[in-house]
mmCIF file of C-alpha atoms and ligand atoms in Angstrom:
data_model
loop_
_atom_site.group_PDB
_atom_site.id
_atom_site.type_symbol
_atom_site.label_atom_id
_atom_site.label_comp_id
_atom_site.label_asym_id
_atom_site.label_seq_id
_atom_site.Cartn_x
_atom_site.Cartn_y
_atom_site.Cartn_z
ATOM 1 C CA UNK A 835 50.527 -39.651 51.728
ATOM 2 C CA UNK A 836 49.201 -42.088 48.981
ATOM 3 C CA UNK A 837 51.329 -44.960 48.376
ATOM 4 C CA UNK A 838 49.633 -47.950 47.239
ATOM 5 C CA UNK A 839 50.558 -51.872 48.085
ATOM 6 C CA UNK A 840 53.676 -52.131 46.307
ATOM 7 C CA UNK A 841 55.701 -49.461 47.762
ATOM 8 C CA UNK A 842 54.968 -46.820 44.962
ATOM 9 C CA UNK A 843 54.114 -43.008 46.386
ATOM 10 C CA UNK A 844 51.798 -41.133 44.314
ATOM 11 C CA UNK A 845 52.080 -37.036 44.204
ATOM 12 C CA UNK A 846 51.556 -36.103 40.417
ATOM 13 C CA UNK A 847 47.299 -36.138 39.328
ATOM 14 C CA UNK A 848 46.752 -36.055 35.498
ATOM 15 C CA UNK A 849 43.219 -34.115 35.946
ATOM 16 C CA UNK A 850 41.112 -34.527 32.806
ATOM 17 C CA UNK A 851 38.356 -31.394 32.729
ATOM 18 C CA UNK A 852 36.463 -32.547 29.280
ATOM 19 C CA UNK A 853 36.502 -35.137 26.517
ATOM 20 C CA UNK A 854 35.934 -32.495 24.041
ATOM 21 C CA UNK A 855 38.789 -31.793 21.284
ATOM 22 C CA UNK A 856 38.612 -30.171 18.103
ATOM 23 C CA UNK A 857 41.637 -31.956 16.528
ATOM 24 C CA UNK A 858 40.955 -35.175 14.492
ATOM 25 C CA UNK A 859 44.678 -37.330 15.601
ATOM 26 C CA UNK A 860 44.693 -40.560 13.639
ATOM 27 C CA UNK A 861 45.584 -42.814 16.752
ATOM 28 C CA UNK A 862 43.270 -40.627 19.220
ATOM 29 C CA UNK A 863 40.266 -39.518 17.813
ATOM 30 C CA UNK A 864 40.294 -40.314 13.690
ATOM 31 C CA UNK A 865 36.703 -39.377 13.436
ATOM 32 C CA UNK A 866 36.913 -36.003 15.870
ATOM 33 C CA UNK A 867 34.387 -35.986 18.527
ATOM 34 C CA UNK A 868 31.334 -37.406 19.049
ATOM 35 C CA UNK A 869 28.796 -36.307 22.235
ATOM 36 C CA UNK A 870 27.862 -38.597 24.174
ATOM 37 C CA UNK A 871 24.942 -38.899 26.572
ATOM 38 C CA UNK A 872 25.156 -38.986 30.360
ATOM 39 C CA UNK A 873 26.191 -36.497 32.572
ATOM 40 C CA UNK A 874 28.505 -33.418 32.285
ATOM 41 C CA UNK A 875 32.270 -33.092 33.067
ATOM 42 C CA UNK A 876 32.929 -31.968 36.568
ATOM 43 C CA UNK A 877 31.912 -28.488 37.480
ATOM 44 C CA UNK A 878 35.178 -25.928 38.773
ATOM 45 C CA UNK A 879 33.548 -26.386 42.346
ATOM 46 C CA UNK A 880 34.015 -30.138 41.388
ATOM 47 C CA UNK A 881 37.535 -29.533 40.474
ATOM 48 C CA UNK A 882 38.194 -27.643 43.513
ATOM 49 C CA UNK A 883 37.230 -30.356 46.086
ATOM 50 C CA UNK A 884 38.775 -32.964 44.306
ATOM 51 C CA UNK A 885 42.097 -31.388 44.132
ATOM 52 C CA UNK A 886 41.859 -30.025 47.401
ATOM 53 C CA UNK A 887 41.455 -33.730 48.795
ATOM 54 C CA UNK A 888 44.441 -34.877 46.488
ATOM 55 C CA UNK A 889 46.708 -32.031 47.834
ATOM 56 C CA UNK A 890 45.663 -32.880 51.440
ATOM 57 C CA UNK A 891 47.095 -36.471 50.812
ATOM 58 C CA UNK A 892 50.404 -34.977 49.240
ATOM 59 C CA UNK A 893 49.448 -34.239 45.517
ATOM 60 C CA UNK A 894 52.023 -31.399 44.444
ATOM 61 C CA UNK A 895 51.815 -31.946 41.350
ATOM 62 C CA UNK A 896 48.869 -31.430 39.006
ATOM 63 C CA UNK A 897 48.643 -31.861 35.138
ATOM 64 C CA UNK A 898 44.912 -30.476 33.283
ATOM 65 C CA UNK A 899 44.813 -32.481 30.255
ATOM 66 C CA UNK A 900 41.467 -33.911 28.547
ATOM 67 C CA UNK A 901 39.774 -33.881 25.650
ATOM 68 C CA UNK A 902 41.465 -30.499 24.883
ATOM 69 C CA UNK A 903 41.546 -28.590 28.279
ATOM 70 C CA UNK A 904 41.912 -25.295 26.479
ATOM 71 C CA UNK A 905 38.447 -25.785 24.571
ATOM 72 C CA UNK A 906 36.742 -25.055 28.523
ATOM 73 C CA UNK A 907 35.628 -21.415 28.857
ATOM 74 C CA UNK A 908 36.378 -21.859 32.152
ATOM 75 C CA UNK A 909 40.091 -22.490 31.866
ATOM 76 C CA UNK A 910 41.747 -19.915 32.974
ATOM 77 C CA UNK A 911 39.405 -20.136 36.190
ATOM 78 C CA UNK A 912 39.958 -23.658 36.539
ATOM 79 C CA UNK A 913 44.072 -22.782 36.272
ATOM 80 C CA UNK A 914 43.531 -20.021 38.817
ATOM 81 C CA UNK A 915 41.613 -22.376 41.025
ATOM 82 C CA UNK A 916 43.790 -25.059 41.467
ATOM 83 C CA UNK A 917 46.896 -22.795 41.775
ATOM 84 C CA UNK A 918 45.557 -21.207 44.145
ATOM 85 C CA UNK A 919 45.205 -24.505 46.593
ATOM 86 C CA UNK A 920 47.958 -24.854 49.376
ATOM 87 C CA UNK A 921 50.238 -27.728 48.536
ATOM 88 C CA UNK A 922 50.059 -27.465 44.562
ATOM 89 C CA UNK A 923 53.758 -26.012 43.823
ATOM 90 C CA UNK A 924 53.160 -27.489 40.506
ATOM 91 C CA UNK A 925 50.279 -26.662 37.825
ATOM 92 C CA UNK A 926 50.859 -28.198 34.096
ATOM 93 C CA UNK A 927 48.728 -28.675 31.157
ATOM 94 C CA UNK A 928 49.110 -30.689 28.018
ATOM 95 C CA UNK A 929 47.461 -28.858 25.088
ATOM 96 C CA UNK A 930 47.154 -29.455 21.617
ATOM 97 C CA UNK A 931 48.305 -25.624 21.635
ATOM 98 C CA UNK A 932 45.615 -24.341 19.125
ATOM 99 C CA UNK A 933 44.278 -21.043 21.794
ATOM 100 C CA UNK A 934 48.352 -21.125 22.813
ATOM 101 C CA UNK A 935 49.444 -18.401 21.002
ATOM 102 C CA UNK A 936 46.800 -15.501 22.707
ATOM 103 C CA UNK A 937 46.793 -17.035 26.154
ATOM 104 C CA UNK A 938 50.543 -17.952 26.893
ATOM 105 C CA UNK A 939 50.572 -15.090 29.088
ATOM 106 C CA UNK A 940 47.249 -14.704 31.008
ATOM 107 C CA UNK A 941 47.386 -18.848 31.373
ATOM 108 C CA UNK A 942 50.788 -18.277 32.993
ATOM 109 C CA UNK A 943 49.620 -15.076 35.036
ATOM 110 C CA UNK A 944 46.878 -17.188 36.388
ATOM 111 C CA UNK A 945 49.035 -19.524 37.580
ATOM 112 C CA UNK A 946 50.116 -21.989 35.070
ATOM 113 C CA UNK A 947 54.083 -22.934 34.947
ATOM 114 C CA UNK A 948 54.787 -25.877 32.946
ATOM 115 C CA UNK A 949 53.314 -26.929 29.319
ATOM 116 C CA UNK A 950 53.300 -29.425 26.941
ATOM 117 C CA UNK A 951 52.826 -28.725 23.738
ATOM 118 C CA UNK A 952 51.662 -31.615 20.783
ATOM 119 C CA UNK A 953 53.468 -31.764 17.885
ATOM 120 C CA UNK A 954 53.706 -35.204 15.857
ATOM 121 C CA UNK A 955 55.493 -33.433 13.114
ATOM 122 C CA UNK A 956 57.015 -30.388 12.161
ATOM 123 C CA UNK A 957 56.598 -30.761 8.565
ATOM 124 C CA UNK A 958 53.315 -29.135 8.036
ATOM 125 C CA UNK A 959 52.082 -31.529 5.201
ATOM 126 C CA UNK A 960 52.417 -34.429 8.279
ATOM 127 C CA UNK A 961 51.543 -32.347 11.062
ATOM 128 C CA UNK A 962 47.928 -31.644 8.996
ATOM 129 C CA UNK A 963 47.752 -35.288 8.028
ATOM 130 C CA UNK A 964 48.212 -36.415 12.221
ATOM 131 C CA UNK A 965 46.374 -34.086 13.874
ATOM 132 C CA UNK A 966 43.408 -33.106 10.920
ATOM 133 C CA UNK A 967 44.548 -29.351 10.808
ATOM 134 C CA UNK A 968 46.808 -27.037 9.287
ATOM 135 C CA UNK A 969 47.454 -24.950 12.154
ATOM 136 C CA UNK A 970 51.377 -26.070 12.818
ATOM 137 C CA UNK A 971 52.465 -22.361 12.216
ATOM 138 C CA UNK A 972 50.119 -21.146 15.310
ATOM 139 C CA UNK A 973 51.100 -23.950 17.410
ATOM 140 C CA UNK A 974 54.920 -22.973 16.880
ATOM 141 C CA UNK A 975 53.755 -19.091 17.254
ATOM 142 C CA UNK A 976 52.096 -20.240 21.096
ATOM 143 C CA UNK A 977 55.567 -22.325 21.387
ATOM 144 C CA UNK A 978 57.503 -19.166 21.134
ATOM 145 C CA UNK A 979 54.608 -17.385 23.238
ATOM 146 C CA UNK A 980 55.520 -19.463 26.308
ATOM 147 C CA UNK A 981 58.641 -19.531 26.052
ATOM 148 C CA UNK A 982 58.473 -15.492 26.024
ATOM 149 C CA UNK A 983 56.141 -15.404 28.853
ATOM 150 C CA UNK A 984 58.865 -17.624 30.588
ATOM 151 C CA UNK A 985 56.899 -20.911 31.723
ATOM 152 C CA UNK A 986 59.608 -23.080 33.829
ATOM 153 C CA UNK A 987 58.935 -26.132 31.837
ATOM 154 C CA UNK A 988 58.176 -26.151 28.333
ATOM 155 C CA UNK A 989 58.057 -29.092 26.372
ATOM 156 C CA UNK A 990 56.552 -30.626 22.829
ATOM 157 C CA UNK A 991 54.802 -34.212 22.771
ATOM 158 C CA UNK A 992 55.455 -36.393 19.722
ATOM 159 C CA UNK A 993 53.577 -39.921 19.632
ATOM 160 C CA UNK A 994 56.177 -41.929 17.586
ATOM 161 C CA UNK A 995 54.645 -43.391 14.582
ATOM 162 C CA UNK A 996 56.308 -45.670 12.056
ATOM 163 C CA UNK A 997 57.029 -44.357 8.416
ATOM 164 C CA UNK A 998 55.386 -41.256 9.498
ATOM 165 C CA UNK A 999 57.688 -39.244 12.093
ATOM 166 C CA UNK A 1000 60.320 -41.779 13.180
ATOM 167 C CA UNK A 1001 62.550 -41.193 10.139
ATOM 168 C CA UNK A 1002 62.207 -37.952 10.647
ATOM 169 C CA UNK A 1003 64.609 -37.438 14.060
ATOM 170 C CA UNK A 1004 66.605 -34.069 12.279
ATOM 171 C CA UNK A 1005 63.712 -31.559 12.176
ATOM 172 C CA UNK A 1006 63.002 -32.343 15.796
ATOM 173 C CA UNK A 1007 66.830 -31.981 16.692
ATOM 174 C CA UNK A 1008 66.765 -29.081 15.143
ATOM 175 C CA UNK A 1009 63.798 -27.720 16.839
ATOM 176 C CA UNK A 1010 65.792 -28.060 20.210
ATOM 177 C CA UNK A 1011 68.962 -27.140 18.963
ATOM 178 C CA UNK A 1012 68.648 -23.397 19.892
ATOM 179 C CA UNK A 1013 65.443 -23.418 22.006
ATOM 180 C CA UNK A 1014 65.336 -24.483 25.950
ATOM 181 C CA UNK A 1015 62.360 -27.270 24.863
ATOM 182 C CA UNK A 1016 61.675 -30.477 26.023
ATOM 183 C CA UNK A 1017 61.241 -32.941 23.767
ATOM 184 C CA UNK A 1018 59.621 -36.259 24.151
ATOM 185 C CA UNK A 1019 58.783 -38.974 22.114
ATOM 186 C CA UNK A 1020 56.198 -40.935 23.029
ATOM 187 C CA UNK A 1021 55.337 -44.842 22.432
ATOM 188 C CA UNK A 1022 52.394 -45.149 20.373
ATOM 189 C CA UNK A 1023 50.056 -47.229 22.948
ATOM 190 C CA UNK A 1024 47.411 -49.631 22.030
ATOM 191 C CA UNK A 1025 43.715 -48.353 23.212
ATOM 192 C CA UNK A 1026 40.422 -50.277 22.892
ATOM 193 C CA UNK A 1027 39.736 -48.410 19.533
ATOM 194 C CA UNK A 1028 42.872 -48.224 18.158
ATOM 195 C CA UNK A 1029 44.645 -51.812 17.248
ATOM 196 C CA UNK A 1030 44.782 -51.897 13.725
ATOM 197 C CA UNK A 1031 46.327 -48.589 13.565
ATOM 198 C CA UNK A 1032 48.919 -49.409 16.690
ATOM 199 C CA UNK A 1033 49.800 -53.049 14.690
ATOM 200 C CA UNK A 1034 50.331 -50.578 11.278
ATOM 201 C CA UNK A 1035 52.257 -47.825 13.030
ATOM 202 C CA UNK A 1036 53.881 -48.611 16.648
ATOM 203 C CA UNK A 1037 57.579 -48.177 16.640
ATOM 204 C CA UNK A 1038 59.422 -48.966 20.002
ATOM 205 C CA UNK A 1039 61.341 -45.816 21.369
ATOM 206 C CA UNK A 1040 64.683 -47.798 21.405
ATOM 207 C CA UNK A 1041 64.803 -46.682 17.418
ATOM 208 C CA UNK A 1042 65.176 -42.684 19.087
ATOM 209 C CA UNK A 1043 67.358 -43.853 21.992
ATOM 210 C CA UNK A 1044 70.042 -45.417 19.546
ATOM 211 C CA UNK A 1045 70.019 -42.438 16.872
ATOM 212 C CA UNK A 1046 70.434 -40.304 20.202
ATOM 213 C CA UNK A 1047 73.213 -41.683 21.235
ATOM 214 C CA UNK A 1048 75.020 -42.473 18.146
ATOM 215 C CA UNK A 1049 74.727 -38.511 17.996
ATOM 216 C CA UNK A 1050 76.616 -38.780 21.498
ATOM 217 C CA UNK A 1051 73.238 -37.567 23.519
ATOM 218 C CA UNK A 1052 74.023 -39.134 26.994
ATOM 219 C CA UNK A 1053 70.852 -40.273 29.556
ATOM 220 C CA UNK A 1054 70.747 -38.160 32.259
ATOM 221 C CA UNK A 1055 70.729 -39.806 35.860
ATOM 222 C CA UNK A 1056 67.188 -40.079 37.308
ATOM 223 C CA UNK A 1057 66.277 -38.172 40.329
ATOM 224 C CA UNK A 1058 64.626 -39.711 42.750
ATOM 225 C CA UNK A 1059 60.856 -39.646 42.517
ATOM 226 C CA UNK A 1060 61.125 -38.862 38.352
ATOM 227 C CA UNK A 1061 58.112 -40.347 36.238
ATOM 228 C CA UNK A 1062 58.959 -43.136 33.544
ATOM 229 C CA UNK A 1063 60.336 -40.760 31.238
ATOM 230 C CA UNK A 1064 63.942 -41.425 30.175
ATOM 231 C CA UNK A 1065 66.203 -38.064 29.485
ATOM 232 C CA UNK A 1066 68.697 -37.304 27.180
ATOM 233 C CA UNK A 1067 70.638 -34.431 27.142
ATOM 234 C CA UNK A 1068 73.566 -32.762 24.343
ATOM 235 C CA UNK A 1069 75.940 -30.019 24.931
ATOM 236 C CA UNK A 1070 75.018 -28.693 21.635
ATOM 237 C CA UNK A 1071 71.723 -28.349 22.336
ATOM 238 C CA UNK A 1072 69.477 -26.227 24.127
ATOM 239 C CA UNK A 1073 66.961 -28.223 24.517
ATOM 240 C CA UNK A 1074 66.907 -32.226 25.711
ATOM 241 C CA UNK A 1075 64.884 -34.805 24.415
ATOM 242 C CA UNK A 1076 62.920 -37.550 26.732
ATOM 243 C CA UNK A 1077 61.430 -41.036 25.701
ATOM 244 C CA UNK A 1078 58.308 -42.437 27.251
ATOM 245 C CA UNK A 1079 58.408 -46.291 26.312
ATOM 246 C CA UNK A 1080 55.355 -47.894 28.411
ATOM 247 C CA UNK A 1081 56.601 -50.989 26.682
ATOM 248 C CA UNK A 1082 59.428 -51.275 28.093
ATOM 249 C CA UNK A 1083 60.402 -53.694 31.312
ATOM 250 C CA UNK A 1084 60.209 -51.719 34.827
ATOM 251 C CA UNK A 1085 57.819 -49.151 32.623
ATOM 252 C CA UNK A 1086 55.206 -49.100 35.739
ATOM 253 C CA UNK A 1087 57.741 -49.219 38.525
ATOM 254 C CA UNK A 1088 58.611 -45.173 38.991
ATOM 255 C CA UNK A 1089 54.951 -44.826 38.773
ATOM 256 C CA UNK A 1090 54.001 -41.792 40.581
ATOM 257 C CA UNK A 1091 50.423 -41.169 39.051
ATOM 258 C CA UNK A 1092 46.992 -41.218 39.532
ATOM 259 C CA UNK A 1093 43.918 -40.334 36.978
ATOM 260 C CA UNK A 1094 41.086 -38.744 37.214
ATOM 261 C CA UNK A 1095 38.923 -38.218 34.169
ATOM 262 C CA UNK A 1096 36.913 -35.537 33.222
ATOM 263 C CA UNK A 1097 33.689 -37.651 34.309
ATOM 264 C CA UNK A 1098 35.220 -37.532 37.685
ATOM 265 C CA UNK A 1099 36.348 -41.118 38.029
ATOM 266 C CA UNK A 1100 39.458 -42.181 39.251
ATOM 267 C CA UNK A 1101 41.587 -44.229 36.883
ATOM 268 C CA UNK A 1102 44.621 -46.227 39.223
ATOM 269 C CA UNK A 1103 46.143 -46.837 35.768
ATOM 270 C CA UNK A 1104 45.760 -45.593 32.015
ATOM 271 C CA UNK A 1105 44.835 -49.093 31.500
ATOM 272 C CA UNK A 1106 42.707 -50.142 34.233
ATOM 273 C CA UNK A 1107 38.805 -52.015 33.040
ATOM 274 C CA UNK A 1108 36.372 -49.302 34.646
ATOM 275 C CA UNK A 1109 36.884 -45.378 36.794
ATOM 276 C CA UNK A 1110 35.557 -45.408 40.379
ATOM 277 C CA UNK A 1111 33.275 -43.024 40.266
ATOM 278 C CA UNK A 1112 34.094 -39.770 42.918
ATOM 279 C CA UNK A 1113 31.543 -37.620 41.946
ATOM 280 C CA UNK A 1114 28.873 -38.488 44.733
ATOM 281 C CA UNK A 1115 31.717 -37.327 47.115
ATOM 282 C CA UNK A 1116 32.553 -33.979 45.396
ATOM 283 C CA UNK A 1117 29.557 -32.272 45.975
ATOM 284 C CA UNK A 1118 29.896 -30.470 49.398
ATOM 285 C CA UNK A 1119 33.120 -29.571 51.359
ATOM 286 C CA UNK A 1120 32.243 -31.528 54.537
ATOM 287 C CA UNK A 1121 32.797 -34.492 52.486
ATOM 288 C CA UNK A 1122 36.683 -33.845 52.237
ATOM 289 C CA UNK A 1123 37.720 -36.022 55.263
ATOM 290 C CA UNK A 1124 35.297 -39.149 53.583
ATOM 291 C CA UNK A 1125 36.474 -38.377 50.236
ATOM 292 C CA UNK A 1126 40.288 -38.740 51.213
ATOM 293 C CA UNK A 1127 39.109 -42.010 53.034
ATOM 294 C CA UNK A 1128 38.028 -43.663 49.988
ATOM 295 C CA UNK A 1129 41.227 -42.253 47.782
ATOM 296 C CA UNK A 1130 43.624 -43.941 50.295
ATOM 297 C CA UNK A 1131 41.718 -47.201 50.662
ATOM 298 C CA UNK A 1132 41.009 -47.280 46.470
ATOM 299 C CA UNK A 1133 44.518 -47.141 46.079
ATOM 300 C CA UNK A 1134 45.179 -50.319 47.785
ATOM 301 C CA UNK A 1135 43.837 -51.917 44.670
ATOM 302 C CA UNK A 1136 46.233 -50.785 42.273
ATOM 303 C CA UNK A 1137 47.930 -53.088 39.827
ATOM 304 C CA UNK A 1138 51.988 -53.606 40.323
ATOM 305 C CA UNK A 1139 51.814 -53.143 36.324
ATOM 306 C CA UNK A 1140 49.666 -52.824 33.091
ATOM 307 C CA UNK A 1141 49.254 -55.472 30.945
ATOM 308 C CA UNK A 1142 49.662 -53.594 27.440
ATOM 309 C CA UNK A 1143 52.196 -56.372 26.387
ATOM 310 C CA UNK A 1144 49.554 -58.871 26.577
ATOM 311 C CA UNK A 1145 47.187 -56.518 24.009
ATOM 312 C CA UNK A 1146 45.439 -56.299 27.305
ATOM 313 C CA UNK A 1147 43.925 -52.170 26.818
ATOM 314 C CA UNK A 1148 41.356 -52.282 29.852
ATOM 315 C CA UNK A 1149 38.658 -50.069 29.758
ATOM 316 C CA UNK A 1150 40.734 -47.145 27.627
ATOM 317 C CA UNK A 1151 39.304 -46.300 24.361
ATOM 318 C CA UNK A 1152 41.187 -43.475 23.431
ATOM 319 C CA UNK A 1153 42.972 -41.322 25.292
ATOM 320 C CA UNK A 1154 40.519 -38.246 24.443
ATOM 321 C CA UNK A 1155 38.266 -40.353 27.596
ATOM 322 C CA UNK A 1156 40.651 -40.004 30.274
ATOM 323 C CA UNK A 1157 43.282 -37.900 29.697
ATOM 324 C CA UNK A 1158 46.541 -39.200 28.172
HETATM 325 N N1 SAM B 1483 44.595 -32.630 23.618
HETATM 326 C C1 SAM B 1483 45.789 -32.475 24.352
HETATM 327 C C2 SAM B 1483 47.001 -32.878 23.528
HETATM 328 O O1 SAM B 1483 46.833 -33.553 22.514
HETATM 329 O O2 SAM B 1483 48.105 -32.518 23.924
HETATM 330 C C3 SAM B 1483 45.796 -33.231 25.678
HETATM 331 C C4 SAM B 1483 45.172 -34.590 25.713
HETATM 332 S S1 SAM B 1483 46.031 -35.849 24.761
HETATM 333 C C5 SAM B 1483 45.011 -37.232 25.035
HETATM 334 C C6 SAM B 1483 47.478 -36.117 25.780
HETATM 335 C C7 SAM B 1483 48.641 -36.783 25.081
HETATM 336 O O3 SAM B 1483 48.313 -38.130 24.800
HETATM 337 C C8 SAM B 1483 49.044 -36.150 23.755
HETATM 338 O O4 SAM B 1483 50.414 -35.828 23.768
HETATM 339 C C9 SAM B 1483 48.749 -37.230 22.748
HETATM 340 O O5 SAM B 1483 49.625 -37.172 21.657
HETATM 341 C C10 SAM B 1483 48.906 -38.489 23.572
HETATM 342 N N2 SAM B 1483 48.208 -39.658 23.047
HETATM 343 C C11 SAM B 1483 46.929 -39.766 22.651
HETATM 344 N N3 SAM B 1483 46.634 -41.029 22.247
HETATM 345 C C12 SAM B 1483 47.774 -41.750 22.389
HETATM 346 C C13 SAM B 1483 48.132 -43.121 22.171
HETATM 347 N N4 SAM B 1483 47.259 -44.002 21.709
HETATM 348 N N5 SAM B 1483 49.392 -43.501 22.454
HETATM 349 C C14 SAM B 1483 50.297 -42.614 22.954
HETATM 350 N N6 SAM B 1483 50.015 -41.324 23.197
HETATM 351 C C15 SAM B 1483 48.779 -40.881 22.911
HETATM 352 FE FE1 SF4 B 1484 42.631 -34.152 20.662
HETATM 353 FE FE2 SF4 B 1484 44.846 -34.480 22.067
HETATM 354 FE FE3 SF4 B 1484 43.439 -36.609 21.192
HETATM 355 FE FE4 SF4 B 1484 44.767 -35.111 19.433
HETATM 356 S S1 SF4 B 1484 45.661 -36.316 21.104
HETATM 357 S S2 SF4 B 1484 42.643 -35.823 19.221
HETATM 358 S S3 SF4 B 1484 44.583 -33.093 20.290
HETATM 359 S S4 SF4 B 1484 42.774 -35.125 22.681
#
C-alpha cells in the first residue's frame, strides 16, 4: 500500500502520456503548444511497467490525462494496456473530447469506463473564445456518444472563470437536467505561467455552492476514501454537479493521488518544485521490485498540503506539463 507520512493512502494515479494539445485554453495553454527539446514521452512499454508497479502497491484507480491523451496514436493501445493489468478495476481519461465523438465506443471496448469531458461553456461564442475552437457541437455529439456506448461515469469539467462562465450557472443546470452527467466546476488554480490571468479571472467555488443550494441542491455525504471533490445532488435532475475548490481549508487532506507526467516523473503534488525522474527504472521488467522500492520510500516526502494560498505554484507551469 502507499500511504505517505501523514496518514493519507494513495490508490488513484493521474498518468499523463504527452504534453501535446491542439486546443489553445486561455488559463492552460493561451499560445497552443510549443515543442520542446529533450527526450520523448514515455513509450506504452514505459506505461506498462510503471502502472504495473503502481497496481502492485494498490493503485486501482488510473486516470490518462496530458497534454491531450487522445492526440497519441497509440491510445487505444495504451487504454487496452493498462486495462488489461490485474488490480486496475478503474481506467478514466480526461479529454478535451475533440476525437470523442468516433471513438466513444472502441475507447470503451478497449477498456475505458469513466470520462471526463471539458467544457468551460456551453455557449458556443464562449466555448470558442476558452478553448481557441469552435468545435462545442462535436464535443456535445462525443458527450452523447458515451453516454450511448454506456461508460459508468461520465462527467464534463468546467474551470470556473469570473465574468466569463460563473454567471452563467442555468445552461449548465440545464445540461444535467435530463442527462445522467457529472458536472464539476473547477477552481481556476494559479500555475507558474498563469498569474495575471488567475488575479483577472479566479472566482472561489463557494459562488456555485450557494446558487446550488438556494436551488435546494443538497451535498451528498462523502464516502470514505472520495477525492476533494464536493457533490451535490437534485431530485430534479439527472445529473449532479461537484465542486473542486483547492482553495479551500482541508483541500489536501482526502488526498488520494499521485502524478506522474508524461516525461515519466513523479509529481507527489500538482504543486510540488521539480518530478523525480522514474524513467531510468522503467526500462526492463526485472526492475519492478526496485522501482516499487523507490515509489514507497519517495512518498515519504510528501507535503501535508500545497501552498497555493501563499501564490506559492512550485514547479507547475501549466497544467498541459503534468497532467491536470
Ligand atoms: N486536455 C484534456 C482536457 O482539457 O480535458 C486533459 C488535460 S487538462 C490539463 C485537465 C484538466 O485540467 C481540464 O479539465 C482543464 O480544464 C483543467 N485545467 C487546466 N489548467 C487549469 C488551471 N490553471 N486551473 C484549474 N484547472 C485547470
Ligand atoms: Fe489542452 Fe486540456 Fe490544456 Fe485545454 S486544458 S489547453 S484542452 S491540455
Amino acid at each position: 500500500m502507499l500511504q505517505d507520512a501523514h496518514g493519507r493512502s494513495f490508490e488513484y494515479l493521474r498518468l499523463s502520456i504527452t504534453e501535446v494539445c491542439n486546443f489553445s485554453c486561455s488559463y492552460c495553454l493561451p499560445d497552443g503548444y510549443r515543442k520542446k527539446p529533450g527526450p520523448g514521452f514515455m513509450r506504452l512499454d514505459e506505461i506498462a511497467r510503471l502502472a504495473r508497479a503502481f497496481a502492485e502497491l494498490g493503485t486501482w484507480k488510473i486516470r490518462i490525462t496530458g497534454g491531450e491523451p487522445s492526440v497519441r496514436r497509440d491510445f487505444t493501445q495504451v487504454i487496452e494496456t493498462l486495462a488489461a493489468i490485474a488490480g486496475v478495476r478503474r481506467l478514466a481519461t480526461t479529454t478535451n473530447g475533440y476525437r470523442l465523438k468516433e471513438n466513444a465506443q472502441s475507447w470503451h471496448k478497449a477498456g475505458l469506463q469513466a470520462i471526463n469531458v471539458s467544457v468551460d461553456s456551453f455557449k458556443p461564442n464562449i466555448f470558442h473564445k476558452v478553448t481557441g475552437h469552435d468545435r462545442l457541437d462535436e464535443v456535445k455529439a462525443g458527450i452523447d456518444a458515451c453516454l450511448e456506448a454506456n461508460y459508468e461515469a461520465v462527467k464534463v469539467n468546467a474551470v470556473l472563470l469570473k465574468g466569463i462562465n460563473d454567471n452563467d450557472l442555468g445552461s449548465f443546470l440545464d445540461y444535467v437536467k435530463n442527462r445522467p452527467v457529472g458536472m464539476r466546476f473547477i477552481e481556476l488554480m494559479r500555475t507558474g505561467d498563469n498569474a495575471a490571468y488567475f488575479n483577472r479571472y479566479h472566482v472561489p467555488a463557494t459562488v456555485v455552492s450557494e446558487a446550488l443550494e438556494r436551488e435546494g441542491w443538497v451535498r451528498k455525504t462523502r464516502e470514505p476514501g472520495a477525492g476533494p471533490a464536493v457533490d451535490y445532488v437534485h431530485g430534479d435532475y439527472a445529473g449532479s454537479i461537484g465542486l473542486i475548490a483547492p482553495y479551500s481549508k482541508d483541500f489536501c487532506k482526502s488526498c488520494n493521488r499521485l502524478r506522474v507526467s508524461a516525461l515519466g516523473k513523479l509529481h507527489l503534488c500538482l504543486f510540488t518544485e521539480f518530478g523525480m525522474n522514474l524513467r531510468p527504472l522503467l526500462q526492463a521488467d526485472e526492475q519492478l521490485d526496485e522501482l516499487k522500492t523507490f515509489l514507497g520510500r519517495s512518498l515519504q516526502s510528501k507535503a501535508v498540503s500545497h501552498f497555493l494560498d501563499d501564490g506559492i505554484t512550485g514547479g507547475n507551469h501549466r497544467f498541459a506539463d503534468i497532467g491536470g
